[in-house]
Amino acid sequence: MMPSSDSRYELEVSRADLAQALKIVARAIGILPGDASFRFDNGCLSIEACNTVADAPARGTWPLPIFVGVSWVRRLARRMPAGEPIHLRVDAERLYANRYSEPCAWTPRYPPLSFKPPKIDEAILIPEAARILEPLRIRPSDLEELVSAAQARAAASWSEEERKMIAIVAKAWVLLAPLGVETADLRRLVDDAVRNAWK
């Protein structure tokens, strides 16, 4: 069900800015199903899916969030329609990017994905990490020593919230690592943000 027809949903977005935002969200969603939301506030279009938000400057009118299947985001991230700027609009319960369109809704069509990090099982995690690190000549025994040393420093009894945070940080680090960001840098930034949130 969409809002009444007198509500106008029309935005102009730079092709490059929209492409960048869609690519960020598409990388985060991978092959997961679900919805992406399109919100507009203070000249900024925010596209959100799977705990990832990407923004692009935009002009126009977009009163309420609109939800579209994440497949729309993946397709547009791979191949943007021709034209500059890109015109986003809603008409007859379809979200258009210039002439390309897919069905959309005023409310999410899928329940939010419950993100549950996997249970920690050293017998599985260490060999898998060793397989990934094999090109760097890291042996499983090296990783076993590393894990033992880390566990000796502090018992790793993570709460469910901490496991979620670690999974989110790891996902972000995969994107930032090629830019020279180390996990310790990102963890420090997150710790500071959490600490400052309570001031």
mmCIF file of C-alpha atoms in Angstrom:
data_model
loop_
_atom_site.group_PDB
_atom_site.id
_atom_site.type_symbol
_atom_site.label_atom_id
_atom_site.label_comp_id
_atom_site.label_asym_id
_atom_site.label_seq_id
_atom_site.Cartn_x
_atom_site.Cartn_y
_atom_site.Cartn_z
ATOM 1 C CA MET A 1 0.000 0.000 0.000
ATOM 2 C CA MET A 2 1.422 3.355 -1.049
ATOM 3 C CA PRO A 3 0.690 6.851 0.255
ATOM 4 C CA SER A 4 -2.025 8.881 -1.425
ATOM 5 C CA SER A 5 -1.404 9.988 -4.985
ATOM 6 C CA ASP A 6 -1.103 13.654 -3.963
ATOM 7 C CA SER A 7 2.212 12.863 -2.222
ATOM 8 C CA ARG A 8 5.002 13.528 -4.717
ATOM 9 C CA TYR A 9 8.120 11.382 -4.697
ATOM 10 C CA GLU A 10 10.633 12.890 -7.114
ATOM 11 C CA LEU A 11 14.368 13.343 -6.626
ATOM 12 C CA GLU A 12 17.308 14.328 -8.805
ATOM 13 C CA VAL A 13 20.583 12.630 -7.881
ATOM 14 C CA SER A 14 23.988 12.839 -9.520
ATOM 15 C CA ARG A 15 24.671 9.634 -11.431
ATOM 16 C CA ALA A 16 28.112 9.235 -9.788
ATOM 17 C CA ASP A 17 26.799 9.879 -6.253
ATOM 18 C CA LEU A 18 23.896 7.453 -6.655
ATOM 19 C CA ALA A 19 26.156 4.795 -8.199
ATOM 20 C CA GLN A 20 28.593 5.080 -5.274
ATOM 21 C CA ALA A 21 25.817 4.806 -2.663
ATOM 22 C CA LEU A 22 24.236 1.815 -4.414
ATOM 23 C CA LYS A 23 27.594 0.020 -4.675
ATOM 24 C CA ILE A 24 28.269 0.446 -0.951
ATOM 25 C CA VAL A 25 24.874 -1.002 -0.042
ATOM 26 C CA ALA A 26 25.080 -3.752 -2.686
ATOM 27 C CA ARG A 27 28.435 -4.947 -1.277
ATOM 28 C CA ALA A 28 26.920 -5.106 2.200
ATOM 29 C CA ILE A 29 23.814 -7.051 1.186
ATOM 30 C CA GLY A 30 25.628 -9.568 -0.997
ATOM 31 C CA ILE A 31 23.040 -12.183 -1.954
ATOM 32 C CA LEU A 32 20.769 -11.677 1.058
ATOM 33 C CA PRO A 33 17.049 -11.137 0.452
ATOM 34 C CA GLY A 34 15.093 -8.279 1.955
ATOM 35 C CA ASP A 35 14.209 -4.630 1.506
ATOM 36 C CA ALA A 36 16.192 -1.473 0.970
ATOM 37 C CA SER A 37 14.745 1.789 2.228
ATOM 38 C CA PHE A 38 15.061 5.126 0.456
ATOM 39 C CA ARG A 39 14.736 8.141 2.763
ATOM 40 C CA PHE A 40 15.268 11.828 2.024
ATOM 41 C CA ASP A 41 16.093 14.501 4.587
ATOM 42 C CA ASN A 42 17.899 17.845 4.401
ATOM 43 C CA GLY A 43 19.094 17.366 0.834
ATOM 44 C CA CYS A 44 20.398 13.853 1.463
ATOM 45 C CA LEU A 45 19.066 10.587 0.032
ATOM 46 C CA SER A 46 19.833 7.698 2.408
ATOM 47 C CA ILE A 47 19.731 4.140 1.093
ATOM 48 C CA GLU A 48 19.700 1.484 3.820
ATOM 49 C CA ALA A 49 19.765 -2.313 3.826
ATOM 50 C CA CYS A 50 21.316 -4.967 6.092
ATOM 51 C CA ASN A 51 22.624 -2.503 8.717
ATOM 52 C CA THR A 52 24.403 -0.447 6.036
ATOM 53 C CA VAL A 53 23.502 3.115 5.078
ATOM 54 C CA ALA A 54 24.930 5.107 2.178
ATOM 55 C CA ASP A 55 24.068 8.721 1.424
ATOM 56 C CA ALA A 56 23.957 10.790 -1.750
ATOM 57 C CA PRO A 57 23.151 14.491 -2.153
ATOM 58 C CA ALA A 58 19.771 14.956 -3.844
ATOM 59 C CA ARG A 59 17.131 17.571 -4.673
ATOM 60 C CA GLY A 60 13.393 17.178 -4.679
ATOM 61 C CA THR A 61 10.474 15.896 -2.635
ATOM 62 C CA TRP A 62 10.347 12.536 -0.852
ATOM 63 C CA PRO A 63 7.964 12.779 2.121
ATOM 64 C CA LEU A 64 8.257 9.267 3.601
ATOM 65 C CA PRO A 65 10.554 6.249 3.305
ATOM 66 C CA ILE A 66 9.965 3.954 0.336
ATOM 67 C CA PHE A 67 10.954 0.274 0.379
ATOM 68 C CA VAL A 68 12.104 -1.759 -2.601
ATOM 69 C CA GLY A 69 13.568 -5.248 -2.896
ATOM 70 C CA VAL A 70 17.357 -5.407 -2.513
ATOM 71 C CA SER A 71 17.515 -6.945 -6.005
ATOM 72 C CA TRP A 72 16.759 -3.431 -7.351
ATOM 73 C CA VAL A 73 19.815 -2.083 -5.516
ATOM 74 C CA ARG A 74 22.039 -4.906 -6.809
ATOM 75 C CA ARG A 75 20.890 -4.429 -10.415
ATOM 76 C CA LEU A 76 21.341 -0.666 -10.407
ATOM 77 C CA ALA A 77 24.732 -0.929 -8.687
ATOM 78 C CA ARG A 78 25.890 -3.119 -11.596
ATOM 79 C CA ARG A 79 24.355 -1.027 -14.358
ATOM 80 C CA MET A 80 23.053 2.481 -13.900
ATOM 81 C CA PRO A 81 20.490 3.774 -16.404
ATOM 82 C CA ALA A 82 21.621 6.396 -18.902
ATOM 83 C CA GLY A 83 21.240 10.064 -18.118
ATOM 84 C CA GLU A 84 22.581 12.790 -15.850
ATOM 85 C CA PRO A 85 21.182 13.425 -13.316
ATOM 86 C CA ILE A 86 19.260 10.280 -12.399
ATOM 87 C CA HIS A 87 15.580 11.005 -11.723
ATOM 88 C CA LEU A 88 14.114 8.866 -8.942
ATOM 89 C CA ARG A 89 10.339 8.874 -8.704
ATOM 90 C CA VAL A 90 7.462 6.773 -7.443
ATOM 91 C CA ASP A 91 4.493 6.183 -9.714
ATOM 92 C CA ALA A 92 1.778 3.507 -9.558
ATOM 93 C CA GLU A 93 3.554 1.645 -6.732
ATOM 94 C CA ARG A 94 6.808 1.440 -8.713
ATOM 95 C CA LEU A 95 10.167 3.072 -7.960
ATOM 96 C CA TYR A 96 11.754 4.487 -11.104
ATOM 97 C CA ALA A 97 15.378 5.387 -11.782
ATOM 98 C CA ASN A 98 14.885 7.236 -15.067
ATOM 99 C CA ARG A 99 12.998 4.574 -17.109
ATOM 100 C CA TYR A 100 14.010 1.475 -15.103
ATOM 101 C CA SER A 101 11.465 0.490 -12.429
ATOM 102 C CA GLU A 102 10.501 -2.161 -9.900
ATOM 103 C CA PRO A 103 7.583 -2.517 -7.468
ATOM 104 C CA CYS A 104 7.973 -0.608 -4.211
ATOM 105 C CA ALA A 105 6.024 -0.239 -0.989
ATOM 106 C CA TRP A 106 5.423 2.271 1.766
ATOM 107 C CA THR A 107 6.259 -0.325 4.418
ATOM 108 C CA PRO A 108 8.880 -3.110 4.474
ATOM 109 C CA ARG A 109 7.749 -6.238 2.645
ATOM 110 C CA TYR A 110 10.196 -8.522 4.453
ATOM 111 C CA PRO A 111 10.779 -8.750 8.204
ATOM 112 C CA PRO A 112 14.191 -7.339 9.164
ATOM 113 C CA LEU A 113 16.936 -9.914 8.983
ATOM 114 C CA SER A 114 18.026 -11.114 12.374
ATOM 115 C CA PHE A 115 21.791 -10.929 12.323
ATOM 116 C CA LYS A 116 23.219 -13.713 14.464
ATOM 117 C CA PRO A 117 26.952 -14.241 14.388
ATOM 118 C CA PRO A 118 27.997 -17.877 14.282
ATOM 119 C CA LYS A 119 28.845 -19.680 17.511
ATOM 120 C CA ILE A 120 32.548 -19.781 18.262
ATOM 121 C CA ASP A 121 34.046 -23.191 17.496
ATOM 122 C CA GLU A 122 37.848 -23.186 17.498
ATOM 123 C CA ALA A 123 37.977 -26.572 15.757
ATOM 124 C CA ILE A 124 36.286 -24.971 12.742
ATOM 125 C CA LEU A 125 37.478 -21.358 12.905
ATOM 126 C CA ILE A 126 41.225 -21.930 13.254
ATOM 127 C CA PRO A 127 41.565 -24.312 10.260
ATOM 128 C CA GLU A 128 39.361 -22.021 8.141
ATOM 129 C CA ALA A 129 41.439 -18.969 9.081
ATOM 130 C CA ALA A 130 44.604 -20.973 8.336
ATOM 131 C CA ARG A 131 43.227 -21.869 4.899
ATOM 132 C CA ILE A 132 42.554 -18.191 4.179
ATOM 133 C CA LEU A 133 46.020 -17.178 5.422
ATOM 134 C CA GLU A 134 47.877 -20.031 3.689
ATOM 135 C CA PRO A 135 49.095 -17.788 0.812
ATOM 136 C CA LEU A 136 50.793 -15.661 3.490
ATOM 137 C CA ARG A 137 52.586 -18.768 4.845
ATOM 138 C CA ILE A 138 50.711 -18.740 8.164
ATOM 139 C CA ARG A 139 50.415 -22.243 9.613
ATOM 140 C CA PRO A 140 47.512 -23.555 11.717
ATOM 141 C CA SER A 141 49.930 -23.993 14.627
ATOM 142 C CA ASP A 142 50.774 -20.263 14.411
ATOM 143 C CA LEU A 143 47.094 -19.422 14.702
ATOM 144 C CA GLU A 144 46.590 -21.843 17.592
ATOM 145 C CA GLU A 145 49.404 -20.062 19.475
ATOM 146 C CA LEU A 146 47.879 -16.676 18.628
ATOM 147 C CA VAL A 147 44.444 -17.745 19.911
ATOM 148 C CA SER A 148 45.944 -19.247 23.084
ATOM 149 C CA ALA A 149 47.850 -16.032 23.796
ATOM 150 C CA ALA A 150 44.738 -13.921 23.178
ATOM 151 C CA GLN A 151 42.657 -16.127 25.475
ATOM 152 C CA ALA A 152 45.329 -15.926 28.189
ATOM 153 C CA ARG A 153 45.193 -12.107 28.073
ATOM 154 C CA ALA A 154 41.435 -11.977 28.579
ATOM 155 C CA ALA A 155 38.651 -14.481 28.645
ATOM 156 C CA ALA A 156 36.721 -14.014 25.418
ATOM 157 C CA SER A 157 33.224 -14.387 26.789
ATOM 158 C CA TRP A 158 31.467 -12.039 24.410
ATOM 159 C CA SER A 159 27.887 -10.992 24.948
ATOM 160 C CA GLU A 160 25.485 -11.283 22.013
ATOM 161 C CA GLU A 161 25.714 -7.500 21.478
ATOM 162 C CA GLU A 162 29.525 -7.616 21.434
ATOM 163 C CA ARG A 163 29.469 -10.449 18.887
ATOM 164 C CA LYS A 164 27.167 -8.399 16.664
ATOM 165 C CA MET A 165 29.474 -5.397 16.980
ATOM 166 C CA ILE A 166 32.529 -7.501 16.109
ATOM 167 C CA ALA A 167 30.751 -8.899 13.044
ATOM 168 C CA ILE A 168 29.785 -5.380 11.918
ATOM 169 C CA VAL A 169 33.339 -4.080 12.465
ATOM 170 C CA ALA A 170 34.735 -7.024 10.491
ATOM 171 C CA LYS A 171 32.353 -6.322 7.612
ATOM 172 C CA ALA A 172 33.400 -2.650 7.536
ATOM 173 C CA TRP A 173 37.082 -3.543 7.778
ATOM 174 C CA VAL A 174 36.858 -5.676 4.630
ATOM 175 C CA LEU A 175 35.855 -2.498 2.762
ATOM 176 C CA LEU A 176 38.402 -0.234 4.481
ATOM 177 C CA ALA A 177 41.462 -2.528 4.527
ATOM 178 C CA PRO A 178 42.507 -1.671 0.944
ATOM 179 C CA LEU A 179 42.574 1.974 2.077
ATOM 180 C CA GLY A 180 45.149 1.182 4.778
ATOM 181 C CA VAL A 181 42.783 0.951 7.756
ATOM 182 C CA GLU A 182 43.760 -1.717 10.283
ATOM 183 C CA THR A 183 41.320 -3.596 12.507
ATOM 184 C CA ALA A 184 42.818 -1.974 15.603
ATOM 185 C CA ASP A 185 42.154 1.487 14.095
ATOM 186 C CA LEU A 186 38.534 0.639 13.401
ATOM 187 C CA ARG A 187 38.008 -0.987 16.803
ATOM 188 C CA ARG A 188 39.502 2.089 18.508
ATOM 189 C CA LEU A 189 37.122 4.336 16.528
ATOM 190 C CA VAL A 190 34.125 2.189 17.521
ATOM 191 C CA ASP A 191 35.207 2.098 21.183
ATOM 192 C CA ASP A 192 35.547 5.907 21.195
ATOM 193 C CA ALA A 193 32.117 6.316 19.582
ATOM 194 C CA VAL A 194 30.504 4.020 22.163
ATOM 195 C CA ARG A 195 32.288 5.772 25.026
ATOM 196 C CA ASN A 196 31.292 9.249 23.733
ATOM 197 C CA ALA A 197 27.673 8.167 23.254
ATOM 198 C CA TRP A 198 27.293 7.985 27.028
ATOM 199 C CA LYS A 199 28.757 11.427 27.784
#
